Coordinates of C-alpha atoms and ligand atoms in Angstrom, one line a residue:
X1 CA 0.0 0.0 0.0
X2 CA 1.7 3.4 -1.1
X3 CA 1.3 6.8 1.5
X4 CA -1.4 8.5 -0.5
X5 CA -3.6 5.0 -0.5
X6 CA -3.0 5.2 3.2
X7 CA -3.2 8.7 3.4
X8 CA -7.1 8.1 1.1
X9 CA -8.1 5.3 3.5
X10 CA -7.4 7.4 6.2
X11 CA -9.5 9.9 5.2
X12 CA -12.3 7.5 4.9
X13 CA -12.0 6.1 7.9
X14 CA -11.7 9.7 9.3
X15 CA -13.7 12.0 11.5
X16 CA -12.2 10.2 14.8
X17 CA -15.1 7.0 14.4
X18 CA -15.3 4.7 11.6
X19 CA -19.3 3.9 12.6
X20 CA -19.6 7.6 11.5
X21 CA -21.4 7.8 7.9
X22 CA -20.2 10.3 5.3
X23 CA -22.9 12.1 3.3
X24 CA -23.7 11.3 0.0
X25 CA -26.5 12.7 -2.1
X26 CA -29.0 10.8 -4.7
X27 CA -28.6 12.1 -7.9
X28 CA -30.7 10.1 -10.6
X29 CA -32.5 7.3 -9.5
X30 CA -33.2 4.4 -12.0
X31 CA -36.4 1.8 -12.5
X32 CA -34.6 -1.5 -13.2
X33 CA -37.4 -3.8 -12.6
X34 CA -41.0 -3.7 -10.1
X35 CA -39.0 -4.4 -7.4
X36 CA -35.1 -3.0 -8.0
X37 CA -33.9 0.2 -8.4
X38 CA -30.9 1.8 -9.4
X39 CA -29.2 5.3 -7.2
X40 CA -26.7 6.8 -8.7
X41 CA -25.1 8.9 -5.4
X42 CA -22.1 11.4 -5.2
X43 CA -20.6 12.6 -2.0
X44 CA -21.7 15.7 -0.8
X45 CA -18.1 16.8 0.2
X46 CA -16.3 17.2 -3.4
X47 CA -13.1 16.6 -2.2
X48 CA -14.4 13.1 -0.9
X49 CA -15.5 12.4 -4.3
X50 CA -12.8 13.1 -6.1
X51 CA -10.3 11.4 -3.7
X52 CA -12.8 8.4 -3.2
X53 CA -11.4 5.1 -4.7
X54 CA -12.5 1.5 -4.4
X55 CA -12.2 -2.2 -5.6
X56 CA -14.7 -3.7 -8.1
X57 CA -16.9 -6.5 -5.7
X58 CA -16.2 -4.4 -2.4
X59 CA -19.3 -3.1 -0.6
X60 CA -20.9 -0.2 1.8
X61 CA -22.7 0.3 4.3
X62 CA -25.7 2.6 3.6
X63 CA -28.1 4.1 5.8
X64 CA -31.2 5.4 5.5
X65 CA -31.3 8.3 8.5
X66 CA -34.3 7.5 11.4
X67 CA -34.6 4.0 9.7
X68 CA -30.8 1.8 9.9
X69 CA -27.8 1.1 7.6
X70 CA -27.6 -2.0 4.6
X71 CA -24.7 -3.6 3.0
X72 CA -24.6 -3.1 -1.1
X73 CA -22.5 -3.5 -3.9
X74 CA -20.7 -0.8 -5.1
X75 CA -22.1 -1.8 -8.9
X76 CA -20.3 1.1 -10.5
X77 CA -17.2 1.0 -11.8
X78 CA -14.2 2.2 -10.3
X79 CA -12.5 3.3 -13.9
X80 CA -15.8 5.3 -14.2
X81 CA -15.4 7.5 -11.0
X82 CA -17.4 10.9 -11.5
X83 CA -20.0 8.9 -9.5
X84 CA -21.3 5.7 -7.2
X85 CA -24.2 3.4 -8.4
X86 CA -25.8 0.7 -5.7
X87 CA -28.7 -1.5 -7.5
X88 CA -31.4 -2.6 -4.8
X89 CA -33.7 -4.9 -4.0
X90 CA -36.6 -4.2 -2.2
X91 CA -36.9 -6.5 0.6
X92 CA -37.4 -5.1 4.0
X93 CA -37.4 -2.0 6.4
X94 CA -33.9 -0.2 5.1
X95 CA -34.3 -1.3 1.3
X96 CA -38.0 0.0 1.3
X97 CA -37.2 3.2 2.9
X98 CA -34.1 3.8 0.4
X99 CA -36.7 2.7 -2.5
X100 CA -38.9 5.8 -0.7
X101 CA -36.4 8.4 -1.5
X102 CA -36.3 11.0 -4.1
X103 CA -33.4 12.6 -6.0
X104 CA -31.3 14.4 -3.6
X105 CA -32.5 13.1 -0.7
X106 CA -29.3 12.3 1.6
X107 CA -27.7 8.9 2.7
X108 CA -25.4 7.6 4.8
X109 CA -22.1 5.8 3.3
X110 CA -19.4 4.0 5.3
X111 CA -17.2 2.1 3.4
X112 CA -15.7 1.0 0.8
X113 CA -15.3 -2.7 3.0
X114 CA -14.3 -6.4 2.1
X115 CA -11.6 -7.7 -0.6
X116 CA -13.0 -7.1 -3.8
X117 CA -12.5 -9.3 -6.7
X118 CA -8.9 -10.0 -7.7
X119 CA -7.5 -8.3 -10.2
X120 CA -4.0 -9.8 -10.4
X121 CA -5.7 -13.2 -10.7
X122 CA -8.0 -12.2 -13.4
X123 CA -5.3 -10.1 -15.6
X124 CA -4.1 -12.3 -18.5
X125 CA -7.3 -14.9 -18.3
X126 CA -10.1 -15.7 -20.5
X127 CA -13.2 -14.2 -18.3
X128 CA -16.9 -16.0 -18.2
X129 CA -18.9 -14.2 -15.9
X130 CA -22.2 -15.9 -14.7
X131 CA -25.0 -13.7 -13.3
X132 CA -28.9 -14.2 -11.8
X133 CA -31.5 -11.6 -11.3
X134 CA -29.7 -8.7 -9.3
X135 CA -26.6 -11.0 -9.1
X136 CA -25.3 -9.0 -12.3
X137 CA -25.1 -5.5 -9.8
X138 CA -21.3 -6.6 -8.0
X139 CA -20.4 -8.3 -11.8
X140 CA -21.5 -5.5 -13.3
X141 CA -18.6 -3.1 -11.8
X142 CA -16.3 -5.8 -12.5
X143 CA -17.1 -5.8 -16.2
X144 CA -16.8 -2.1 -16.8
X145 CA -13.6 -2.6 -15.3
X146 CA -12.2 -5.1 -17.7
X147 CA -14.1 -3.6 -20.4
X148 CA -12.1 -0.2 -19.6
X149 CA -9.1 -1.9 -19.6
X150 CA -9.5 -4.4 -22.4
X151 CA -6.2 -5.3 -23.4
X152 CA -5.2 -7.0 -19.9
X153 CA -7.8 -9.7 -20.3
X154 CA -8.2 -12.7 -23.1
X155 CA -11.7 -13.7 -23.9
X156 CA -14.4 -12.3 -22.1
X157 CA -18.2 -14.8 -22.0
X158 CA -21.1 -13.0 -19.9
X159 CA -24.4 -15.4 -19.2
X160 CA -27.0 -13.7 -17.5
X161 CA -30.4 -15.6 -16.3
X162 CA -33.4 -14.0 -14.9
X163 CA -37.0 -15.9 -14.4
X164 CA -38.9 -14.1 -16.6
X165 CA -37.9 -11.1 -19.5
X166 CA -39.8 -8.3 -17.0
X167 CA -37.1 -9.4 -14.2
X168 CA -33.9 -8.0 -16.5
X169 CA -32.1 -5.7 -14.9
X170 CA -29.5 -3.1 -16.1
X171 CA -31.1 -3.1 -19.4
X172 CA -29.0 -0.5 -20.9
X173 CA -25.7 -2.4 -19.9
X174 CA -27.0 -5.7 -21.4
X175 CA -27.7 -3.6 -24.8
X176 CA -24.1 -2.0 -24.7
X177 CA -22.3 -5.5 -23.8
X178 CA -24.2 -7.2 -26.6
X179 CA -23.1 -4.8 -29.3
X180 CA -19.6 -5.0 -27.6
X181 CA -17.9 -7.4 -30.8
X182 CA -14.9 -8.1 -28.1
X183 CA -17.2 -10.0 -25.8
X184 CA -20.2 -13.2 -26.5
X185 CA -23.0 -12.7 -24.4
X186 CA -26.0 -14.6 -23.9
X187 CA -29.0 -13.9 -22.2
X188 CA -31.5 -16.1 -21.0
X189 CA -35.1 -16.1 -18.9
X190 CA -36.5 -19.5 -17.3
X191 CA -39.6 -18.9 -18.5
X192 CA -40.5 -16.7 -21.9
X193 CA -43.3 -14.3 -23.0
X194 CA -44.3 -13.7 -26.4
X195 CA -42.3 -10.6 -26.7
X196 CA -38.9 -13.0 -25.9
X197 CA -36.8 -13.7 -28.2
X198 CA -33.9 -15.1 -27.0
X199 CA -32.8 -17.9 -24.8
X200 CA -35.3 -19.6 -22.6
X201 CA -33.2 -22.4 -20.3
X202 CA -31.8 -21.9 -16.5
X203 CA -28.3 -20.3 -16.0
X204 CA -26.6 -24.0 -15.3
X205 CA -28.4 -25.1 -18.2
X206 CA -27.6 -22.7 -20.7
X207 CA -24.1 -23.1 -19.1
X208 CA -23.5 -26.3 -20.6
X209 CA -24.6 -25.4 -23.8
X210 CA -21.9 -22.4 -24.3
X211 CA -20.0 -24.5 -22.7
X212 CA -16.8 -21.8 -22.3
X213 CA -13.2 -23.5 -22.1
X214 CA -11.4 -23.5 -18.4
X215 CA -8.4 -23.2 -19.9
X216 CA -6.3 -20.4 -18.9
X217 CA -10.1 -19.4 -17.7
X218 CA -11.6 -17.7 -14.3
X219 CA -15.3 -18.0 -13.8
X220 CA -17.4 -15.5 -12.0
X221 CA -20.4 -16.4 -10.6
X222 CA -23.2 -14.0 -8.7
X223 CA -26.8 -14.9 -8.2
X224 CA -29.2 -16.8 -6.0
X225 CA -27.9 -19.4 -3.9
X226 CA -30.1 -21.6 -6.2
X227 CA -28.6 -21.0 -9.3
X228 CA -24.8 -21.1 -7.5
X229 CA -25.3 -24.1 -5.9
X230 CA -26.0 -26.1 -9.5
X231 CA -23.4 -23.7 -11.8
X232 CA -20.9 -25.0 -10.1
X233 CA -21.0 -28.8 -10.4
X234 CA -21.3 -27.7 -14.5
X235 CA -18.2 -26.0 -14.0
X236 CA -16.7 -28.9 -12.7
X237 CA -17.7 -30.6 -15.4
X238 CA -16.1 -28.7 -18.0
X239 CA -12.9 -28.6 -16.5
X240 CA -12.8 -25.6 -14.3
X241 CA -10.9 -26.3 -11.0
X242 CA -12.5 -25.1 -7.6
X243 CA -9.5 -22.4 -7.7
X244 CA -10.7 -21.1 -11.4
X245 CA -14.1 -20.3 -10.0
X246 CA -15.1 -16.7 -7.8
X247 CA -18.1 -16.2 -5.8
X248 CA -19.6 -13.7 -3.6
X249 CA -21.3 -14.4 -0.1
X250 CA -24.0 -12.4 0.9
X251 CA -24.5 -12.8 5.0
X252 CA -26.4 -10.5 7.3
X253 CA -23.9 -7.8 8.6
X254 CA -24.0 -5.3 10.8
X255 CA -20.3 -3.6 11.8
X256 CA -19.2 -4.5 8.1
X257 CA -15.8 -4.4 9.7
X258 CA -14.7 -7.8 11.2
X259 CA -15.5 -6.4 14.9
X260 CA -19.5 -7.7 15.7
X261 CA -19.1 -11.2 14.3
X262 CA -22.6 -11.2 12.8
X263 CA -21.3 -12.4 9.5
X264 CA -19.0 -15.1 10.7
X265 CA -18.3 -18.4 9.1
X266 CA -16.0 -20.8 11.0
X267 CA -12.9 -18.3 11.8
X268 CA -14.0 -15.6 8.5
X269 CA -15.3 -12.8 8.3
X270 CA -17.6 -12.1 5.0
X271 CA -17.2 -8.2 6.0
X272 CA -13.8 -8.5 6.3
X273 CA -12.4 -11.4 4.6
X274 CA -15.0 -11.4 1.7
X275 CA -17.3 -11.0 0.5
X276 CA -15.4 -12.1 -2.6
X277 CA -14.5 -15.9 -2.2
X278 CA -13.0 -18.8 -4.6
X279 CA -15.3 -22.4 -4.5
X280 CA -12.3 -24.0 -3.6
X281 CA -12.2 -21.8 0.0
X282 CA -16.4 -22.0 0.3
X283 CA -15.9 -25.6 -0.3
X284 CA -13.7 -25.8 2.8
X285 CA -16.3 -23.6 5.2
X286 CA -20.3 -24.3 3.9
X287 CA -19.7 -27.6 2.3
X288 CA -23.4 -28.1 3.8
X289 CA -24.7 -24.5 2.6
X290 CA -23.9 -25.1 -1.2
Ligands
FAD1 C1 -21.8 -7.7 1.1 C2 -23.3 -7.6 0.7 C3 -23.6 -7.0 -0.4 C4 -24.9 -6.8 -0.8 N1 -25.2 -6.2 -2.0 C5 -26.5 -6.0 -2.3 C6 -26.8 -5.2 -3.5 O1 -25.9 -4.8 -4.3 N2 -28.1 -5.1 -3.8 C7 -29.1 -5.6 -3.0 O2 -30.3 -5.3 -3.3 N3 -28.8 -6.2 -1.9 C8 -27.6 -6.5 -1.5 N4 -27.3 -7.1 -0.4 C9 -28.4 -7.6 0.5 C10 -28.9 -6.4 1.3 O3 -27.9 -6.0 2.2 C11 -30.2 -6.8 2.1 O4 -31.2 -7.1 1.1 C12 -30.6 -5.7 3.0 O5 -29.6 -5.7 4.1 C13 -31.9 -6.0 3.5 O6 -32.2 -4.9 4.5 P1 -33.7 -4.6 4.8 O7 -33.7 -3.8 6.1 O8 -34.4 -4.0 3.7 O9 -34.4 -6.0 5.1 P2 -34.7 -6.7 6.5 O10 -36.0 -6.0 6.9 O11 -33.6 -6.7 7.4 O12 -35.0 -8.2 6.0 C14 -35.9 -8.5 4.9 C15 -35.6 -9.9 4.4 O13 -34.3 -9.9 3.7 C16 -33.5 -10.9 4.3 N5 -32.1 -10.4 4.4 C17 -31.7 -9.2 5.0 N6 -30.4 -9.1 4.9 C18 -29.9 -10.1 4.1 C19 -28.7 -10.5 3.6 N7 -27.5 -9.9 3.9 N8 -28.6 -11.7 2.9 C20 -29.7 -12.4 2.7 N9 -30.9 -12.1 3.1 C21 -31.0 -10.9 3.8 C22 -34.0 -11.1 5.7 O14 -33.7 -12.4 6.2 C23 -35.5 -10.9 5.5 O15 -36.1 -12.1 5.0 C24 -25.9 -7.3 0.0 C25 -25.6 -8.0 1.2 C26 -24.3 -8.1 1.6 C27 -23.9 -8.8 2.8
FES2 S1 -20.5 -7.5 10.1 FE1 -19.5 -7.4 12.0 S2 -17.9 -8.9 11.8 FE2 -18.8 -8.8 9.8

């Protein structure tokens, strides 16, 4: 770590107590789907947003003021910095309340946390990301990233599943990736509609019929438990070694930190020691989970 990263962190860890949220403002909020919506946030301080830096798959913690604080992706990209972008799904009391704001309402940020995914591993590979439903938000920062810096990576394959053509998110991204000629994408819904079409089949499914080469190969995989837990026995299949294959772990947090131990599993910390994990390390912890 040089002086100015430590000197950055520092400054993000500032103001004497890391529980204490910066501000950061809403800016344009998005419709992604009936229940997922898109914020695109910049930090109220200036300075903060221009010094601000951060790892594609590492998360926050935002809060809602009067209601409590969430964990989210950071699904922007950190070679696109002018701004922040969290995608969320309305589930409870924080994500409802957040879904309840307007454009420049004010939120809470404290962050970024975790590893992110990494880049060292990744630079020189072939790339086949695997996304479900809102799974493609933390991928989604990851592959502007590569996209931005194109000549570090080989081949680049994005599948993205969702149940039904009404549940696609990030519509706009899919539309750019699929007239990107220096990637294959395919996108696919378990069930169609009459407007549909393209690929009807479930992610492990549709898996096996690209069937992408593990050589020289990382996979990246992000959606429902569900869909996880049966792409990777198909990755196994074609060759891809526990090692080869990246995950991220969603687990109820609360300190984001590694000091609460809400999000413990065995002696880890997702907060802290994730959320970005390889299969062959999950294999070692939740062999019972997935
Ligand atoms: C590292 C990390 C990154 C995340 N990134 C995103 C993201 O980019 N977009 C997004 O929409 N969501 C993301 N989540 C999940 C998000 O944090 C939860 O949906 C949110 O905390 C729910 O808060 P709530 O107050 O609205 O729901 P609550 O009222 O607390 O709970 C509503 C329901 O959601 C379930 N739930 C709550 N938290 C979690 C969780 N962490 N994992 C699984 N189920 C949960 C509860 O069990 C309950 O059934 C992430 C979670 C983690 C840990
Ligand atoms: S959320 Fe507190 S230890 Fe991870």
């Amino acid at each position: 770590m040089t002086a100015t990263d430590i000197s950055h962190r520092s400054r993000f860890l500032a103001q004497g107590n890391v529980y204490l949220p910066h501000l950061a403002v809403i800016k344009k909020i998005v419709d992604e789907t009936g229940d997922t919506k898109t914020f695109h946030l910049n930090f109220k301080d200036d300075k903060l947003q221009g010094e601000f830096t951060f790892n594609s798959g590492q998360f926050a913690l935002f809060s809602v003021f009067g209601i409590g604080e969430a964990p989210f992706v950071i699904s922007s990209s950190p070679t696109r910095s002018d701004h922040l972008e969290i995608t969320v799904r309305r589930v409870g009391r924080v994500t409802n309340a957040l879904h309840r704001l307007g454009v420049n309402a004010e939120v809470g940020f404290r962050g970024p946390y975790g590893n992110g995914f990494p880049l060292d591993l990744l630079s020189g590979k072939n790339l086949v990301f695997i996304a479900g439903g809102i799974g493609l938000s933390p991928l989604r920062s990851l592959i502007w990233n590569v996209i931005d810096n194109r000549d570090k990576y080989e081949n680049i394959d994005i599948i993205y599943g969702v149940r039904t053509p009404a549940d696609l998110c990030l519509k706009y991204d899919l539309e750019s990736w699929n007239k990107d000629k220096t990637l294959d994408m395919v996108t696919t819904v378990d069930e169609g509609d009459e407007s549909w079409i393209g690929r009807v089949g479930v992610v492990p499914a549709i898996l096996e019929q690209v069937a992408p080469s593990a050589k020289n190969a990382v996979a990246i995989v992000c959606g429902p438990p569900i869909m996880i837990r049966f792409t990777f026995p198909v990755l196994e299949k074609l060759g891809f070694a526990p090692e080869q294959m990246l995950t991220t772990l969603e687990k109820r947090m609360k300190c984001g930190i590694g000091k609460c131990g809400r999000c413990n599993i065995g002696n880890l910390y997702v907060c802290r020691d994730g959320p970005v994990f390889t299969y062959a390390q999950i294999k070692q912890f939740i062999s019972s989970e997935y």
